[in-house]
Amino acid sequence: MAASLYLAAGKATDSVTHGFLPAAARLGLDVVLLTDRPAAHAGAAGRVVECDVSDFRDIIARVEGEPAGIFSNSDFLQAPAALAAAYFGLPGKDWRAATRAKNKALMRRHLAALDPVFSSDAFDVPPDAPYPLVLKPREGVASEDVFLVHDARELRARRDEIAARRDDPLVAEEYLPGRLHTLETLGDGRELRVLGSYRTTLSPPPFFVEERLEWAPPPPETPQVLAQLDALGVGFGACHTEFVVHEGRARIIEVNYRLIGDHCDFLLADLLGIPLFERILGVHLGEPLGFDVPAVEGHAVAEAVIADRAGVLRAAPGPMELHDGDVRLAYRPQRAVGDSVALTRTNRDYLGTVRAIGPAQDEVEAALARFRSAHDWTIA
């Protein structure tokens, strides 16, 4: 009988559908997908079981027999999955570290000795707060409802606007200037490997939409980030950390205790030339890392195609892979023709992502430009 992997998921994502589920099949695992949205995962490989995946007790109740592993790639489900794994004595993340990573107020409090950053409940910001501030949901994702505010009046206006849409807690944090980077890591609980790093280009303020990520060597300040991750207790499985570097100092923006998304995970796997999704599942099955991170040569970019207006997507290319000279290109849509598009000024405005890998920056940029000019994304 095949070993059983219980995978907890919320909404359907390409990372799970086209990454982790096929990887589990290649590993010969019997997958049970636990989800509170079974209709969204109809047709997924493996058995789909309805479950309140936000509650570790319900995850535990749905597990039958002796599971080989319990895993999630969702921001929101790391702590419940970690608690369920601990219940069965399986390898997993420390639920406390997962909670600290997800809750931005707890993260700031825990890192205060290493890197003090002003952070406050958005409804209780003191008069002497160091404006400008970044207003954001305490446990938000995808740059949703994240705004740069310059004074108390603007803070109140934005806060009330967000509160009318959602009722979860908001925080106001000190704005951290600098060049934005990511750090991609993988650990087995004994050692932590740096897989690589991206430089991130953001939209103009007051919004924080991630427009493109370029592969780049981890900056010299990376050990500062690793020290902060260690302080948080991050060291098992995949982790995607966003940080800025300014005047020799690395400061964490947020820690996403799962694999990077928005198709940069597929770019990372292609760049490294390793079965990345299998490696991540492997540590959750108790396997050691057991590999050296390959050196990467050349240039790579993941560039989002972003909606510039609201409406209905009338025309857009489908998924494809092609070569343009020495550049490998891949496009994966995130919206289908016929979908309604609401302009949110967040990462939810992505229509799709183009990935490009080539020997040099100029060749990659030229191939990207040709690809975008050859295809239409029409919203009307």
Tab-separated table of C-alpha atoms in Angstrom:
chain	number	residue	atom	x	y	z
A	1	MET	CA	0.000	0.000	0.000
A	2	ALA	CA	1.315	3.467	-0.908
A	3	ALA	CA	2.250	5.859	1.881
A	4	SER	CA	-0.416	8.503	2.549
A	5	LEU	CA	0.307	12.214	2.313
A	6	TYR	CA	-2.347	14.523	3.727
A	7	LEU	CA	-2.178	17.877	1.971
A	8	ALA	CA	-4.182	20.746	3.519
A	9	ALA	CA	-5.288	23.459	1.095
A	10	GLY	CA	-7.695	26.358	0.886
A	11	LYS	CA	-8.196	27.891	-2.532
A	12	ALA	CA	-6.796	26.071	-5.551
A	13	THR	CA	-3.322	27.277	-6.543
A	14	ASP	CA	-0.982	26.369	-9.369
A	15	SER	CA	1.695	25.562	-6.788
A	16	VAL	CA	-0.442	22.711	-5.475
A	17	THR	CA	-2.276	21.677	-8.656
A	18	HIS	CA	0.731	21.737	-11.005
A	19	GLY	CA	3.549	21.474	-8.486
A	20	PHE	CA	3.013	19.480	-5.311
A	21	LEU	CA	0.301	17.070	-6.493
A	22	PRO	CA	2.281	15.878	-9.538
A	23	ALA	CA	5.394	15.673	-7.341
A	24	ALA	CA	3.533	13.492	-4.841
A	25	ALA	CA	2.416	11.221	-7.682
A	26	ARG	CA	6.011	10.906	-8.903
A	27	LEU	CA	7.007	9.915	-5.360
A	28	GLY	CA	4.376	7.181	-5.391
A	29	LEU	CA	2.342	8.743	-2.577
A	30	ASP	CA	-1.359	8.212	-1.969
A	31	VAL	CA	-2.584	11.814	-1.610
A	32	VAL	CA	-5.577	12.899	0.436
A	33	LEU	CA	-6.321	16.571	-0.199
A	34	LEU	CA	-8.065	18.148	2.801
A	35	THR	CA	-9.865	21.385	1.994
A	36	ASP	CA	-12.724	23.643	3.012
A	37	ARG	CA	-13.315	24.337	-0.705
A	38	PRO	CA	-13.789	20.911	-2.314
A	39	ALA	CA	-15.464	22.326	-5.438
A	40	ALA	CA	-12.329	24.364	-6.195
A	41	HIS	CA	-10.252	21.163	-6.228
A	42	ALA	CA	-12.619	19.027	-8.297
A	43	GLY	CA	-10.552	16.862	-10.601
A	44	ALA	CA	-7.413	17.136	-8.488
A	45	ALA	CA	-5.191	14.095	-8.364
A	46	GLY	CA	-5.893	12.032	-5.269
A	47	ARG	CA	-8.872	11.911	-2.930
A	48	VAL	CA	-10.501	15.220	-1.945
A	49	VAL	CA	-11.998	15.347	1.551
A	50	GLU	CA	-13.929	18.289	2.959
A	51	CYS	CA	-12.355	19.582	6.162
A	52	ASP	CA	-12.118	22.737	8.238
A	53	VAL	CA	-8.417	23.046	7.506
A	54	SER	CA	-8.078	26.127	9.697
A	55	ASP	CA	-8.683	23.851	12.727
A	56	PHE	CA	-5.911	21.381	13.521
A	57	ARG	CA	-8.427	19.221	15.390
A	58	ASP	CA	-10.467	18.653	12.246
A	59	ILE	CA	-7.326	17.842	10.255
A	60	ILE	CA	-6.419	15.255	12.890
A	61	ALA	CA	-9.933	13.794	12.813
A	62	ARG	CA	-9.810	13.311	9.036
A	63	VAL	CA	-6.538	11.370	9.060
A	64	GLU	CA	-6.942	7.612	8.773
A	65	GLY	CA	-4.374	5.040	9.784
A	66	GLU	CA	-0.687	5.907	9.883
A	67	PRO	CA	0.020	8.956	7.691
A	68	ALA	CA	3.435	9.382	6.098
A	69	GLY	CA	3.241	13.160	6.168
A	70	ILE	CA	1.005	16.173	6.694
A	71	PHE	CA	1.772	19.200	4.557
A	72	SER	CA	0.391	22.545	3.453
A	73	ASN	CA	1.686	25.270	1.154
A	74	SER	CA	-0.922	27.806	2.306
A	75	ASP	CA	0.087	30.909	4.272
A	76	PHE	CA	-2.970	30.508	6.467
A	77	LEU	CA	-2.623	26.806	7.196
A	78	GLN	CA	0.979	26.428	8.336
A	79	ALA	CA	0.192	26.408	12.063
A	80	PRO	CA	-2.772	23.990	11.828
A	81	ALA	CA	-0.776	21.642	9.599
A	82	ALA	CA	2.202	21.838	11.971
A	83	LEU	CA	0.026	21.015	14.993
A	84	ALA	CA	-1.567	18.072	13.181
A	85	ALA	CA	1.853	16.756	12.132
A	86	ALA	CA	3.078	17.062	15.728
A	87	TYR	CA	0.052	15.110	16.979
A	88	PHE	CA	1.038	12.149	14.808
A	89	GLY	CA	4.743	12.510	15.597
A	90	LEU	CA	5.549	13.445	12.023
A	91	PRO	CA	8.233	15.843	10.761
A	92	GLY	CA	6.906	19.372	10.498
A	93	LYS	CA	7.298	23.008	11.311
A	94	ASP	CA	7.221	24.389	14.827
A	95	TRP	CA	3.637	25.671	15.163
A	96	ARG	CA	4.936	28.614	17.210
A	97	ALA	CA	7.333	29.657	14.435
A	98	ALA	CA	4.521	29.301	11.889
A	99	THR	CA	2.300	31.513	14.035
A	100	ARG	CA	5.008	34.153	14.476
A	101	ALA	CA	5.683	34.221	10.735
A	102	LYS	CA	2.021	34.658	9.843
A	103	ASN	CA	1.117	37.235	12.496
A	104	LYS	CA	3.056	40.404	11.648
A	105	ALA	CA	2.576	41.906	15.104
A	106	LEU	CA	4.017	38.796	16.765
A	107	MET	CA	6.885	38.746	14.267
A	108	ARG	CA	7.849	42.343	15.068
A	109	ARG	CA	7.608	41.702	18.798
A	110	HIS	CA	9.750	38.586	18.548
A	111	LEU	CA	12.445	40.293	16.440
A	112	ALA	CA	12.559	43.522	18.452
A	113	ALA	CA	15.919	42.721	20.063
A	114	LEU	CA	17.550	42.008	16.685
A	115	ASP	CA	15.789	44.603	14.537
A	116	PRO	CA	13.408	47.022	16.261
A	117	VAL	CA	10.698	48.213	13.881
A	118	PHE	CA	7.810	50.434	14.927
A	119	SER	CA	4.579	48.442	14.762
A	120	SER	CA	1.198	49.256	16.222
A	121	ASP	CA	-2.417	48.226	16.147
A	122	ALA	CA	-3.760	50.430	13.362
A	123	PHE	CA	-6.569	51.662	15.623
A	124	ASP	CA	-4.182	52.682	18.402
A	125	VAL	CA	-1.314	54.496	16.664
A	126	PRO	CA	0.419	57.007	18.981
A	127	PRO	CA	0.692	60.672	17.931
A	128	ASP	CA	4.488	60.454	17.670
A	129	ALA	CA	4.470	57.504	15.256
A	130	PRO	CA	7.323	57.680	12.707
A	131	TYR	CA	5.392	58.496	9.527
A	132	PRO	CA	5.299	57.424	6.756
A	133	LEU	CA	3.759	54.140	7.851
A	134	VAL	CA	2.655	51.042	5.990
A	135	LEU	CA	-0.907	50.087	6.814
A	136	LYS	CA	-1.670	46.405	6.245
A	137	PRO	CA	-3.746	43.474	7.495
A	138	ARG	CA	-1.953	41.768	10.372
A	139	GLU	CA	-2.175	38.400	8.615
A	140	GLY	CA	-2.678	39.528	5.017
A	141	VAL	CA	-1.302	38.240	1.716
A	142	ALA	CA	-0.744	39.326	-1.900
A	143	SER	CA	-0.340	43.041	-1.040
A	144	GLU	CA	-4.083	43.196	-0.396
A	145	ASP	CA	-5.121	46.375	1.434
A	146	VAL	CA	-1.523	47.499	1.917
A	147	PHE	CA	-1.032	51.263	1.685
A	148	LEU	CA	1.675	53.807	2.389
A	149	VAL	CA	0.232	56.602	4.558
A	150	HIS	CA	1.977	59.877	5.348
A	151	ASP	CA	0.072	61.276	8.311
A	152	ALA	CA	-2.651	60.518	10.837
A	153	ARG	CA	-5.411	61.853	8.621
A	154	GLU	CA	-4.438	59.617	5.716
A	155	LEU	CA	-4.088	56.686	8.103
A	156	ARG	CA	-7.638	57.146	9.390
A	157	ALA	CA	-9.067	57.432	5.878
A	158	ARG	CA	-7.333	54.316	4.578
A	159	ARG	CA	-8.039	52.392	7.782
A	160	ASP	CA	-11.752	53.125	7.607
A	161	GLU	CA	-11.787	52.213	3.908
A	162	ILE	CA	-10.203	48.817	4.633
A	163	ALA	CA	-12.346	48.172	7.704
A	164	ALA	CA	-15.460	48.592	5.571
A	165	ARG	CA	-14.309	45.602	3.472
A	166	ARG	CA	-12.844	43.299	6.114
A	167	ASP	CA	-12.947	42.863	9.865
A	168	ASP	CA	-9.593	41.225	10.590
A	169	PRO	CA	-6.927	43.132	12.585
A	170	LEU	CA	-4.805	45.811	10.907
A	171	VAL	CA	-1.305	46.977	11.791
A	172	ALA	CA	0.638	50.129	10.993
A	173	GLU	CA	4.368	49.611	10.594
A	174	GLU	CA	7.353	51.839	10.075
A	175	TYR	CA	8.183	52.181	6.371
A	176	LEU	CA	11.514	50.484	5.697
A	177	PRO	CA	13.391	52.022	2.757
A	178	GLY	CA	15.779	50.052	0.586
A	179	ARG	CA	16.104	47.603	-2.277
A	180	LEU	CA	13.578	44.798	-2.005
A	181	HIS	CA	14.844	41.214	-2.164
A	182	THR	CA	13.561	37.741	-1.453
A	183	LEU	CA	15.352	34.848	0.181
A	184	GLU	CA	14.269	31.317	-0.689
A	185	THR	CA	15.276	28.655	1.812
A	186	LEU	CA	14.683	24.972	2.509
A	187	GLY	CA	15.437	23.167	5.755
A	188	ASP	CA	15.056	19.702	7.218
A	189	GLY	CA	15.177	20.756	10.877
A	190	ARG	CA	18.908	20.120	11.092
A	191	GLU	CA	20.290	22.345	8.357
A	192	LEU	CA	18.938	25.229	6.318
A	193	ARG	CA	19.945	25.818	2.696
A	194	VAL	CA	19.653	29.060	0.770
A	195	LEU	CA	18.153	28.114	-2.591
A	196	GLY	CA	18.454	31.586	-4.087
A	197	SER	CA	17.180	35.129	-4.171
A	198	TYR	CA	15.136	37.479	-6.322
A	199	ARG	CA	15.156	41.267	-6.645
A	200	THR	CA	11.599	42.552	-6.602
A	201	THR	CA	10.226	45.542	-8.503
A	202	LEU	CA	7.154	47.148	-6.943
A	203	SER	CA	4.486	49.444	-8.355
A	204	PRO	CA	4.650	53.128	-7.398
A	205	PRO	CA	3.303	54.060	-3.929
A	206	PRO	CA	0.927	54.110	-2.184
A	207	PHE	CA	0.458	50.542	-3.472
A	208	PHE	CA	2.829	47.586	-3.240
A	209	VAL	CA	2.084	45.388	-6.259
A	210	GLU	CA	4.950	43.046	-7.156
A	211	GLU	CA	5.504	43.673	-10.861
A	212	ARG	CA	8.556	41.523	-11.579
A	213	LEU	CA	11.156	39.396	-9.853
A	214	GLU	CA	14.693	39.036	-11.225
A	215	TRP	CA	17.040	36.261	-10.203
A	216	ALA	CA	20.057	37.683	-8.388
A	217	PRO	CA	22.794	36.493	-6.034
A	218	PRO	CA	21.767	36.785	-2.373
A	219	PRO	CA	23.060	40.177	-1.180
A	220	PRO	CA	26.005	40.370	1.246
A	221	GLU	CA	23.574	41.216	4.055
A	222	THR	CA	21.879	37.802	3.778
A	223	PRO	CA	23.428	36.464	7.040
A	224	GLN	CA	21.446	39.131	8.902
A	225	VAL	CA	18.238	37.705	7.450
A	226	LEU	CA	19.243	34.152	8.337
A	227	ALA	CA	19.897	35.251	11.925
A	228	GLN	CA	16.413	36.747	12.124
A	229	LEU	CA	14.837	33.606	10.670
A	230	ASP	CA	16.701	31.551	13.237
A	231	ALA	CA	15.361	33.801	15.996
A	232	LEU	CA	11.835	33.231	14.689
A	233	GLY	CA	12.384	29.475	14.743
A	234	VAL	CA	12.180	29.099	10.966
A	235	GLY	CA	14.214	26.119	9.822
A	236	PHE	CA	11.977	23.405	8.429
A	237	GLY	CA	10.514	23.073	4.958
A	238	ALA	CA	10.294	25.880	2.425
A	239	CYS	CA	10.287	29.555	3.357
A	240	HIS	CA	9.927	32.712	1.260
A	241	THR	CA	11.213	35.825	3.029
A	242	GLU	CA	10.907	39.392	1.766
A	243	PHE	CA	13.433	41.934	3.034
A	244	VAL	CA	14.995	45.263	2.151
A	245	VAL	CA	18.653	46.227	2.194
A	246	HIS	CA	19.545	49.804	3.078
A	247	GLU	CA	22.949	51.171	4.092
A	248	GLY	CA	24.328	47.709	4.877
A	249	ARG	CA	21.351	46.644	6.947
A	250	ALA	CA	18.891	43.888	6.041
A	251	ARG	CA	15.387	44.269	7.458
A	252	ILE	CA	12.607	41.742	7.068
A	253	ILE	CA	9.331	42.925	5.563
A	254	GLU	CA	7.485	39.631	5.974
A	255	VAL	CA	8.077	35.915	6.290
A	256	ASN	CA	5.933	33.548	4.231
A	257	TYR	CA	6.614	30.146	5.746
A	258	ARG	CA	5.967	28.252	2.495
A	259	LEU	CA	7.303	28.108	-1.039
A	260	ILE	CA	7.345	31.314	-3.091
A	261	GLY	CA	4.287	31.625	-5.339
A	262	ASP	CA	3.054	33.477	-8.431
A	263	HIS	CA	4.931	30.964	-10.617
A	264	CYS	CA	8.318	31.994	-9.228
A	265	ASP	CA	8.363	28.519	-7.661
A	266	PHE	CA	8.375	26.955	-11.125
A	267	LEU	CA	11.084	29.392	-12.226
A	268	LEU	CA	13.140	28.441	-9.166
A	269	ALA	CA	12.804	24.738	-9.979
A	270	ASP	CA	13.794	25.350	-13.607
A	271	LEU	CA	16.784	27.467	-12.635
A	272	LEU	CA	18.148	25.004	-10.102
A	273	GLY	CA	17.407	22.004	-12.272
A	274	ILE	CA	16.267	19.955	-9.283
A	275	PRO	CA	12.929	18.299	-8.447
A	276	LEU	CA	12.119	21.129	-6.055
A	277	PHE	CA	8.561	20.120	-5.174
A	278	GLU	CA	9.680	16.563	-4.429
A	279	ARG	CA	12.531	17.860	-2.256
A	280	ILE	CA	10.114	19.937	-0.196
A	281	LEU	CA	7.703	17.038	0.274
A	282	GLY	CA	10.671	14.845	1.111
A	283	VAL	CA	11.602	16.719	4.277
A	284	HIS	CA	7.980	16.444	5.426
A	285	LEU	CA	8.348	12.684	4.979
A	286	GLY	CA	11.441	12.649	7.183
A	287	GLU	CA	14.115	12.688	4.493
A	288	PRO	CA	17.278	14.768	4.961
A	289	LEU	CA	18.075	17.507	2.464
A	290	GLY	CA	20.887	15.462	1.009
A	291	PHE	CA	21.787	17.732	-1.902
A	292	ASP	CA	23.951	20.711	-2.725
A	293	VAL	CA	22.301	23.766	-4.236
A	294	PRO	CA	23.486	23.979	-7.857
A	295	ALA	CA	25.208	27.113	-9.101
A	296	VAL	CA	23.016	29.113	-11.469
A	297	GLU	CA	24.423	30.895	-14.481
A	298	GLY	CA	22.659	33.374	-16.719
A	299	HIS	CA	19.646	35.581	-16.093
A	300	ALA	CA	16.020	34.891	-15.230
A	301	VAL	CA	12.868	36.953	-14.744
A	302	ALA	CA	9.288	36.327	-13.687
A	303	GLU	CA	7.180	39.217	-14.952
A	304	ALA	CA	3.500	39.644	-14.194
A	305	VAL	CA	0.968	40.732	-16.793
A	306	ILE	CA	-1.160	43.087	-14.721
A	307	ALA	CA	-4.683	44.346	-15.382
A	308	ASP	CA	-4.818	48.098	-15.943
A	309	ARG	CA	-8.610	48.409	-15.763
A	310	ALA	CA	-11.690	46.624	-14.498
A	311	GLY	CA	-13.937	44.673	-16.839
A	312	VAL	CA	-14.135	41.278	-18.497
A	313	LEU	CA	-11.054	39.564	-19.897
A	314	ARG	CA	-11.981	39.207	-23.578
A	315	ALA	CA	-8.696	37.932	-25.017
A	316	ALA	CA	-5.557	36.397	-23.538
A	317	PRO	CA	-3.076	33.668	-24.451
A	318	GLY	CA	-3.251	30.214	-22.930
A	319	PRO	CA	-0.425	28.386	-21.194
A	320	MET	CA	2.631	27.801	-23.345
A	321	GLU	CA	6.339	27.085	-23.368
A	322	LEU	CA	8.656	28.154	-26.172
A	323	HIS	CA	12.190	29.140	-27.093
A	324	ASP	CA	13.245	32.516	-28.418
A	325	GLY	CA	16.826	31.939	-29.476
A	326	ASP	CA	18.680	30.888	-26.347
A	327	VAL	CA	15.916	32.104	-24.041
A	328	ARG	CA	13.381	29.664	-22.587
A	329	LEU	CA	9.977	31.252	-22.076
A	330	ALA	CA	6.924	29.950	-20.244
A	331	TYR	CA	3.561	31.618	-19.741
A	332	ARG	CA	0.901	30.499	-17.313
A	333	PRO	CA	-2.392	32.400	-17.058
A	334	GLN	CA	-3.923	33.305	-13.722
A	335	ARG	CA	-7.193	34.500	-15.248
A	336	ALA	CA	-9.245	32.823	-17.978
A	337	VAL	CA	-10.925	34.520	-20.902
A	338	GLY	CA	-14.409	35.467	-19.732
A	339	ASP	CA	-13.361	36.182	-16.147
A	340	SER	CA	-14.491	39.413	-14.547
A	341	VAL	CA	-11.549	41.535	-13.420
A	342	ALA	CA	-11.825	44.043	-10.582
A	343	LEU	CA	-8.911	46.450	-10.348
A	344	THR	CA	-7.562	46.072	-6.808
A	345	ARG	CA	-3.995	47.432	-7.032
A	346	THR	CA	-2.763	44.168	-5.496
A	347	ASN	CA	-1.196	40.951	-6.754
A	348	ARG	CA	-4.792	39.801	-7.377
A	349	ASP	CA	-4.652	41.918	-10.550
A	350	TYR	CA	-2.313	39.433	-12.227
A	351	LEU	CA	-3.643	38.094	-15.517
A	352	GLY	CA	-0.686	35.744	-15.892
A	353	THR	CA	3.050	35.437	-15.451
A	354	VAL	CA	5.813	35.175	-18.049
A	355	ARG	CA	8.939	33.305	-16.993
A	356	ALA	CA	12.176	33.694	-18.948
A	357	ILE	CA	15.592	32.072	-18.529
A	358	GLY	CA	18.557	32.907	-20.728
A	359	PRO	CA	22.315	33.341	-20.835
A	360	ALA	CA	22.348	37.117	-20.416
A	361	GLN	CA	20.142	39.961	-19.231
A	362	ASP	CA	19.834	41.727	-22.579
A	363	GLU	CA	18.723	38.536	-24.336
A	364	VAL	CA	16.131	37.790	-21.657
A	365	GLU	CA	14.729	41.317	-21.684
A	366	ALA	CA	14.488	41.355	-25.482
A	367	ALA	CA	12.714	37.991	-25.536
A	368	LEU	CA	10.263	39.170	-22.870
A	369	ALA	CA	9.481	42.293	-24.871
A	370	ARG	CA	8.883	40.255	-28.027
A	371	PHE	CA	6.601	37.842	-26.196
A	372	ARG	CA	4.457	40.606	-24.733
A	373	SER	CA	4.188	42.460	-28.054
A	374	ALA	CA	3.135	39.241	-29.806
A	375	HIS	CA	0.168	38.583	-27.510
A	376	ASP	CA	-2.916	40.520	-26.500
A	377	TRP	CA	-4.600	40.793	-23.117
A	378	THR	CA	-7.861	42.654	-23.718
A	379	ILE	CA	-10.167	43.817	-20.933
A	380	ALA	CA	-13.436	45.421	-21.968
